[in-house]
XYZ file of C-alpha atoms in Angstrom:
554
model
C 128.969 106.366 48.361
C 126.667 103.953 50.360
C 126.867 102.291 53.640
C 124.328 100.445 55.739
C 124.875 100.220 59.408
C 123.316 97.222 61.166
C 123.735 96.002 64.668
C 127.182 94.737 65.216
C 129.022 92.700 67.901
C 131.762 94.057 70.014
C 134.383 92.257 68.240
C 133.964 94.401 65.219
C 134.084 97.627 67.167
C 137.085 97.089 69.582
C 140.238 95.016 69.877
C 139.969 91.430 71.104
C 142.046 92.322 74.194
C 139.504 94.485 75.367
C 136.255 92.354 74.730
C 136.217 90.797 78.002
C 136.594 94.009 79.944
C 133.770 95.863 77.993
C 131.295 92.939 78.102
C 131.956 92.450 81.876
C 131.694 96.201 82.503
C 129.104 98.961 82.873
C 126.733 97.385 80.357
C 126.112 94.466 82.578
C 125.932 96.273 85.972
C 128.038 95.428 89.034
C 131.617 96.104 89.327
C 133.016 98.132 86.526
C 135.995 96.812 84.588
C 139.430 98.288 84.237
C 140.322 99.100 80.904
C 144.010 97.878 81.117
C 147.428 99.459 82.130
C 149.261 98.269 85.242
C 147.422 95.932 87.445
C 146.044 98.236 90.050
C 145.106 97.399 93.621
C 141.478 96.538 93.792
C 140.919 99.637 95.814
C 139.508 99.994 99.458
C 136.125 98.968 99.977
C 135.745 102.044 102.248
C 137.352 105.533 102.403
C 137.212 108.824 104.584
C 136.959 110.722 101.352
C 136.097 110.748 97.693
C 136.812 113.634 95.560
C 135.173 113.883 92.299
C 135.744 116.319 89.320
C 132.259 117.452 87.876
C 131.530 120.088 85.052
C 129.244 122.915 84.327
C 127.013 124.872 86.530
C 124.910 122.631 89.128
C 123.155 125.423 91.103
C 121.869 124.144 94.264
C 121.481 120.448 94.208
C 117.740 119.981 95.256
C 115.111 118.246 93.173
C 113.894 121.309 91.657
C 117.255 123.186 90.857
C 119.967 120.446 89.905
C 121.025 121.131 86.472
C 122.949 118.210 84.762
C 123.001 114.495 84.588
C 125.482 114.273 87.398
C 123.521 116.581 89.531
C 120.600 114.122 89.060
C 122.856 111.300 90.354
C 124.078 113.423 93.265
C 120.477 114.004 94.002
C 120.235 110.326 94.897
C 122.842 110.532 97.480
C 120.597 112.935 99.568
C 117.103 111.590 98.726
C 115.548 108.249 98.486
C 112.600 107.142 96.220
C 110.193 104.721 96.960
C 111.929 101.867 94.642
C 115.707 101.830 93.789
C 117.272 100.544 90.460
C 119.569 97.550 90.894
C 122.597 96.739 89.108
C 120.585 95.507 86.146
C 118.462 98.433 86.145
C 115.507 96.868 87.364
C 113.511 98.641 90.065
C 113.389 97.138 93.513
C 111.599 97.798 96.923
C 113.313 100.742 98.775
C 111.360 103.191 100.829
C 108.317 101.127 99.675
C 108.490 97.487 101.302
C 106.546 96.254 98.352
C 104.295 97.378 95.365
C 100.979 95.713 94.737
C 99.189 96.782 91.359
C 95.520 96.465 90.731
C 94.378 94.113 87.871
C 93.450 97.414 85.592
C 97.020 98.844 86.164
C 95.573 101.982 87.770
C 96.113 101.602 91.359
C 99.408 101.200 93.064
C 99.592 100.352 96.754
C 102.802 100.386 98.749
C 103.417 99.964 102.664
C 106.225 102.544 103.771
C 109.414 101.110 105.700
C 109.192 102.310 109.408
C 113.058 102.666 109.853
C 113.631 105.627 107.412
C 114.179 109.009 108.939
C 115.197 112.433 107.648
C 118.607 113.767 108.209
C 117.123 116.090 110.864
C 115.773 113.040 112.879
C 112.050 113.330 111.837
C 110.664 110.060 110.908
C 109.864 109.507 107.134
C 106.163 108.617 106.881
C 103.439 107.821 104.200
C 102.209 111.552 104.629
C 105.711 112.632 103.251
C 105.160 110.371 100.323
C 101.706 111.582 99.650
C 102.902 115.328 100.043
C 105.823 114.739 97.593
C 103.442 113.625 94.837
C 101.089 116.534 95.061
C 103.992 119.063 95.759
C 105.663 117.979 92.283
C 102.171 118.159 90.449
C 101.885 121.991 91.721
C 105.650 122.706 91.222
C 107.471 124.317 88.404
C 107.934 122.411 84.970
C 110.628 119.829 84.956
C 111.559 116.032 85.047
C 109.555 115.247 88.304
C 106.452 117.117 87.503
C 106.319 115.100 84.221
C 106.791 112.077 86.271
C 103.536 112.570 88.315
C 101.525 114.093 85.453
C 99.544 110.613 85.164
C 98.612 110.672 88.945
C 94.968 111.480 89.734
C 95.154 110.970 93.435
C 97.174 109.970 96.349
C 95.632 108.247 99.634
C 97.229 107.287 102.847
C 95.938 104.505 105.225
C 98.285 104.341 108.382
C 101.868 103.970 106.777
C 100.366 102.598 103.420
C 100.021 104.739 100.226
C 97.737 104.147 97.405
C 98.372 105.864 94.018
C 95.620 106.256 91.596
C 96.568 106.897 87.816
C 94.571 108.504 85.072
C 95.577 105.848 82.557
C 97.684 102.666 82.859
C 101.503 103.686 82.979
C 103.857 101.186 81.534
C 106.851 103.058 82.867
C 105.319 104.114 86.324
C 107.402 102.012 88.367
C 110.822 102.940 86.387
C 110.053 106.738 85.657
C 108.002 107.555 88.983
C 108.550 105.181 91.824
C 112.147 104.581 91.141
C 113.084 108.298 90.256
C 110.922 110.611 92.319
C 112.888 112.142 95.322
C 110.684 111.770 98.344
C 110.604 115.030 100.305
C 109.905 115.981 103.980
C 106.540 117.754 104.366
C 107.666 119.549 107.445
C 110.163 121.537 105.296
C 109.042 121.756 101.706
C 105.186 122.572 102.671
C 106.395 126.195 103.657
C 108.360 126.875 100.277
C 106.254 128.051 97.781
C 108.823 128.640 95.058
C 110.961 125.515 95.085
C 112.895 126.508 92.044
C 114.042 129.463 93.748
C 114.893 128.133 97.123
C 118.558 128.936 98.372
C 120.898 126.322 100.030
C 120.545 126.009 103.635
C 120.256 123.609 106.391
C 116.566 122.985 105.728
C 116.534 122.533 101.946
C 119.376 119.884 102.240
C 117.334 117.440 104.482
C 116.822 114.252 102.787
C 116.600 110.774 103.937
C 119.451 109.173 101.638
C 122.909 108.020 102.661
C 124.405 111.536 102.354
C 123.574 115.132 103.429
C 124.478 118.219 101.353
C 126.549 120.131 103.928
C 128.335 122.641 101.799
C 127.240 124.220 98.440
C 129.221 126.772 96.677
C 127.746 126.327 93.000
C 130.148 126.640 90.279
C 133.113 125.827 92.663
C 132.368 122.624 94.986
C 129.936 120.677 97.047
C 130.346 118.681 100.130
C 128.397 115.557 101.195
C 128.609 114.134 104.596
C 127.772 110.543 105.290
C 124.544 109.792 107.231
C 125.559 107.037 109.574
C 121.755 106.336 110.556
C 120.921 105.444 107.167
C 118.426 102.435 107.153
C 120.560 100.666 104.715
C 123.640 100.961 106.698
C 126.337 103.684 107.153
C 127.786 104.661 103.850
C 131.275 103.272 102.760
C 132.702 106.836 102.158
C 132.572 109.536 105.048
C 132.697 112.364 102.662
C 132.382 113.072 98.790
C 133.500 116.324 97.830
C 132.468 117.373 94.212
C 134.695 119.867 92.671
C 133.746 121.904 89.462
C 136.006 122.031 86.524
C 135.666 124.117 83.378
C 137.160 121.681 81.097
C 138.314 117.955 80.883
C 141.999 118.895 80.506
C 141.863 120.450 84.049
C 139.961 117.547 85.485
C 142.596 114.951 84.174
C 145.369 117.008 85.362
C 144.003 117.074 88.668
C 143.388 113.406 88.748
C 147.164 112.841 87.520
C 148.323 115.112 90.552
C 146.160 113.383 93.012
C 143.831 116.342 93.617
C 140.800 114.208 92.882
C 139.843 110.727 92.831
C 137.281 110.201 90.073
C 135.914 112.199 87.150
C 132.181 112.098 86.881
C 131.990 111.837 83.063
C 133.977 110.105 80.539
C 137.576 111.051 79.617
C 138.478 111.416 76.014
C 139.577 108.251 74.503
C 143.096 109.660 73.871
C 143.480 110.042 77.585
C 142.801 106.300 78.324
C 146.432 105.079 77.596
C 147.942 108.149 79.563
C 145.747 107.443 82.700
C 146.288 103.551 82.469
C 149.997 104.185 82.241
C 150.233 105.995 85.590
C 150.634 104.010 88.822
C 147.645 104.032 90.746
C 145.314 105.294 88.129
C 143.113 103.504 85.711
C 139.793 103.867 83.668
C 136.645 102.221 84.345
C 135.307 101.121 80.798
C 131.999 99.911 79.401
C 129.195 100.654 77.163
C 126.682 103.115 78.189
C 123.030 104.251 77.291
C 124.332 108.062 76.909
C 123.436 109.154 73.373
C 124.896 111.793 71.331
C 122.831 113.264 68.849
C 122.210 116.122 66.254
C 119.232 118.244 67.182
C 117.415 120.827 64.945
C 114.704 123.259 65.351
C 112.141 121.321 63.321
C 110.018 124.508 63.139
C 112.565 126.637 61.426
C 113.637 126.506 57.875
C 115.473 124.410 56.147
C 114.789 121.927 58.998
C 111.120 122.025 58.857
C 111.394 120.178 55.651
C 111.944 116.576 56.204
C 113.803 116.038 52.813
C 116.387 118.356 54.149
C 116.563 116.287 57.512
C 116.766 113.120 55.585
C 119.627 114.457 53.541
C 121.578 115.626 56.531
C 121.038 111.943 57.882
C 122.377 110.390 54.770
C 125.370 112.873 54.688
C 126.292 111.776 58.280
C 129.143 109.431 58.442
C 128.742 107.903 61.864
C 131.673 105.474 61.330
C 134.074 108.414 60.898
C 132.667 110.156 64.101
C 133.199 106.832 66.251
C 136.758 106.207 64.660
C 138.204 109.592 64.587
C 136.573 111.203 67.851
C 136.207 108.128 70.022
C 139.038 105.955 68.528
C 136.350 103.060 68.371
C 134.877 103.431 71.948
C 131.334 104.068 70.848
C 128.566 102.551 68.941
C 127.422 104.156 65.674
C 123.855 105.749 66.180
C 120.743 104.084 65.073
C 118.382 106.404 63.073
C 115.632 104.987 65.114
C 117.105 106.384 68.185
C 117.103 103.195 70.410
C 120.459 101.762 71.525
C 121.476 98.538 70.268
C 121.848 96.697 73.504
C 118.074 97.882 74.543
C 115.609 94.893 74.571
C 113.255 97.139 72.294
C 115.904 97.692 69.625
C 114.655 96.956 66.009
C 117.246 95.595 63.976
C 115.361 95.967 60.792
C 115.831 99.640 60.565
C 118.547 100.649 58.422
C 120.979 103.698 59.210
C 122.724 104.620 55.754
C 125.340 106.792 54.844
C 125.190 107.902 51.272
C 126.246 111.273 49.959
C 124.958 110.898 46.612
C 121.441 110.026 47.705
C 121.734 113.113 50.033
C 122.413 115.250 47.253
C 119.777 113.832 44.940
C 117.312 114.414 47.724
C 118.158 118.010 48.016
C 117.932 118.530 44.258
C 114.529 116.969 44.161
C 113.334 119.387 46.979
C 114.437 122.387 44.640
C 117.403 123.434 47.083
C 120.151 123.727 44.237
C 123.457 125.411 43.740
C 122.510 127.935 41.031
C 125.662 129.858 40.990
C 128.299 126.858 41.238
C 129.951 128.203 44.310
C 129.465 124.938 46.225
C 126.731 126.221 48.468
C 122.949 125.590 47.667
C 120.325 128.238 47.889
C 116.874 128.253 49.444
C 114.354 131.078 48.483
C 117.173 132.808 47.011
C 119.525 132.908 50.096
C 122.734 130.718 50.530
C 122.075 127.537 52.802
C 124.083 128.633 55.658
C 123.218 127.291 59.154
C 124.747 127.606 62.674
C 125.739 124.531 64.488
C 125.946 124.752 68.186
C 128.324 122.817 70.627
C 129.383 123.177 74.131
C 132.996 124.796 74.533
C 133.997 122.605 77.527
C 133.294 119.154 75.860
C 136.117 118.655 73.373
C 134.526 115.414 72.198
C 131.222 117.330 71.018
C 133.344 120.169 69.376
C 135.106 117.809 67.503
C 132.283 116.202 66.320
C 130.756 119.685 65.293
C 133.839 120.117 63.224
C 133.520 116.831 61.400
C 129.732 117.476 60.884
C 130.202 120.788 59.188
C 132.765 119.271 56.869
C 130.550 116.507 55.991
C 127.687 118.749 55.296
C 129.731 120.860 53.103
C 129.661 117.833 50.630
C 126.056 118.443 50.332
C 126.206 122.154 49.813
C 125.466 123.148 53.144
C 127.617 125.767 54.772
C 127.875 125.191 58.544
C 129.218 127.571 61.075
C 130.230 125.942 64.283
C 129.454 128.219 67.363
C 131.234 127.247 70.574
C 129.318 128.275 73.851
C 129.500 127.822 77.442
C 126.946 125.428 79.054
C 124.679 127.963 80.210
C 124.494 129.906 76.906
C 123.917 126.671 74.919
C 121.130 125.710 77.293
C 119.443 129.064 76.924
C 119.235 128.807 73.110
C 118.534 124.905 72.881
C 116.414 124.097 75.972
C 115.609 127.403 77.856
C 114.816 127.137 81.621
C 114.717 123.313 80.759
C 111.280 123.683 79.656
C 110.270 122.897 76.052
C 107.351 125.035 76.373
C 109.767 127.958 76.479
C 110.539 127.372 72.926
C 114.008 127.299 71.353
C 116.422 129.560 69.347
C 118.931 127.642 67.345
C 119.398 125.915 63.979
C 121.376 122.802 64.920
C 123.047 121.498 67.927
C 125.221 118.647 69.073
C 123.442 117.464 72.070
C 123.175 114.385 74.495
C 120.938 112.677 76.687
C 122.053 111.012 79.784
C 121.647 107.140 80.108
C 118.070 107.190 81.918
C 116.623 108.410 78.865
C 117.665 105.288 77.004
C 116.852 102.953 79.716
C 113.260 103.765 79.716
C 111.681 102.999 76.279
C 108.663 105.351 77.330
C 111.153 108.260 77.223
C 111.185 107.913 73.453
C 107.868 109.137 73.273
C 108.977 112.292 75.459
C 111.281 113.203 72.585
C 108.720 113.554 70.093
C 105.354 114.399 71.706
C 104.084 117.663 70.885
C 102.274 118.260 74.157
C 105.108 120.070 76.118
C 103.847 118.243 79.419
C 104.157 114.968 77.787
C 107.061 115.697 75.428
C 109.126 117.363 77.910
C 112.343 116.167 76.065
C 111.091 117.454 72.597
C 113.861 120.123 72.305
C 113.329 120.023 68.626
C 109.599 121.249 68.371
C 108.825 118.325 66.390
C 104.947 117.902 65.735
C 103.240 114.847 64.450
C 99.628 113.464 65.208
C 101.111 109.857 64.450
C 104.102 110.494 66.801
C 101.551 111.807 69.389
C 99.519 108.641 69.053
C 102.379 106.171 69.276
C 103.902 107.975 72.262
C 100.407 107.706 74.045
C 100.474 103.905 73.165
C 104.079 103.458 74.626
C 102.988 105.281 77.804
C 100.109 103.024 78.477
C 100.558 99.527 76.844
C 101.768 97.202 79.642
C 101.885 93.932 77.610
C 105.503 93.342 76.701
C 105.017 92.191 73.238
C 102.337 94.803 72.330
C 104.660 97.569 73.700
C 107.796 96.105 71.730
C 105.449 96.396 68.545
C 104.633 99.888 69.430
C 108.273 100.871 70.107
C 109.142 99.309 66.744
C 106.535 101.557 65.055
C 107.686 104.798 66.675
C 111.503 103.792 65.812
C 110.557 103.543 62.200
C 108.790 106.718 62.219
C 111.644 108.654 63.856
C 113.960 106.872 61.271
C 111.812 108.234 58.604
C 110.930 111.822 60.008
C 114.135 112.327 61.794
C 113.368 114.976 64.282
C 116.794 114.347 65.426
C 119.718 112.398 64.255
C 121.335 109.853 66.725
C 124.919 110.201 65.979
C 126.548 107.510 68.421
C 126.516 105.867 71.958
C 129.625 106.556 73.639
C 131.233 103.952 75.846
C 131.748 105.119 79.418
C 135.432 105.764 80.439
C 135.776 107.003 83.759
C 139.129 107.952 84.917
C 139.791 107.334 88.603
C 142.222 106.653 91.343
C 142.211 102.796 91.809
C 144.129 103.360 95.219
C 141.753 105.643 96.741
C 138.438 103.616 96.549
C 137.446 100.474 94.851
C 133.700 100.159 95.721
C 132.357 101.672 92.393
C 129.336 99.703 91.279
C 127.651 100.164 87.904
C 124.244 100.339 86.962
C 123.449 98.736 83.553
C 124.153 101.428 80.764
C 124.434 104.128 83.518
C 128.011 104.097 84.831
C 129.477 104.117 88.455
C 128.293 107.603 89.783
C 125.208 106.449 91.709
C 123.982 105.551 95.073
C 124.853 101.816 94.986
C 128.680 102.673 94.874
C 128.465 104.309 98.363
C 126.269 101.740 100.340
C 127.212 98.406 101.739
C 127.353 95.806 99.472
C 124.945 93.679 101.248
C 122.565 96.493 101.415
C 122.207 96.812 97.691
C 118.990 95.900 96.108
């Protein structure tokens, strides 16, 4: 059996009645589209409270202790960055009034706005900005230390900040200026271990539209509007985030009126149920969220590229999309990049061919010598463990289907269901790839920003833990390292696109990970409670733009 996947139009994925909603929804930015059901009220443009259902363990929501993709989005309610992503995903001036770049691409000069203040009333200054860069550089490993790893120095002249880079950074505006939460120096300068700082009135001080006023990790969080916010008073007075153990509990709470929106996609089976209830609907559209199969590439048998290639050939992505997502997803591209990305290389073929997969394993000498249906490697049965998070029903179902698919090539797969914390400790301990890993295979997912910035593709494969901070597979390749370096520094658009194409081709050949699919966003919400939801391209409606006045959005 052989099948080749290429980029497809939406009409081949979803019904004609859904095309308009999908094309006008989350992928294009702006107001997300309702997926169907009773014609709902557009929803109020302001509200006293919005209650969100969230999942997993967030810990303390600070730049050093948040734990999930939603936690990162919530962080944006409390803190501001120098630039702010607009609805199209393009960085725009925010705390920085403008950005000027030197001809050599090494110096970024930014005057800081004079009307921003911290939640405790202290003014936000250029000194706070400079402090933030150096504080992250000296801090614990993580997203933001990586974001400033290319910074050589920061200088302040009045209320203007100049950042000097070690080398040109093609993603510096998107990955650093638009992501780095600016910190109040008068608070964090006295905190030596930011990743251990407890929640209190000081560690919750930011400059954003909301202040975190209550934190009970694992249970709930409460954010109170900042009426003095420089972009205008927020449209919702209080945001309460309630933690749930699983999707079923969150959907039940939405249907009973206990919450107003779910922060991650509901299952496709739940869409008609929610659309069928008066006052509820589903915000739907394609997103850059990526579901993948990760390996420990330093552990046998996954250290053998032939095994990884065989697994890729044996992966029926169409089946995963149809059976798990009921068509509400796009099959994964072997080269990683989302088909909607301007960097997508449509010449890369993603093939499903079980016969070819079996032939590869035969050639590698991994055969079934005793005829029991399971191949042997070095005299031992080819038996591996596949991890999945128990609270994510979709990924659990994917794991089960993959186990069945890989049985067709003589690999016995045991699915292990783990809670999020246990899963993370095996796959990405302490969220630091330098800490290693302890797993065979895992159904994993990266949030939308990982696809939104093509430079992040290098972080998936670079063998340097500082640069490859997303390399959870332990993949090592001098060629990948070189291409990742070019992708980080090349600023010419056409040249950068060519480098991205080379790295996609290498990923499709070496397969340090297998991109399974890109799920659509399916956000169940109360259409009566609040109607101000605004989507950022490929990233859904849970973001700062959904809670600031429409005329203040960048």
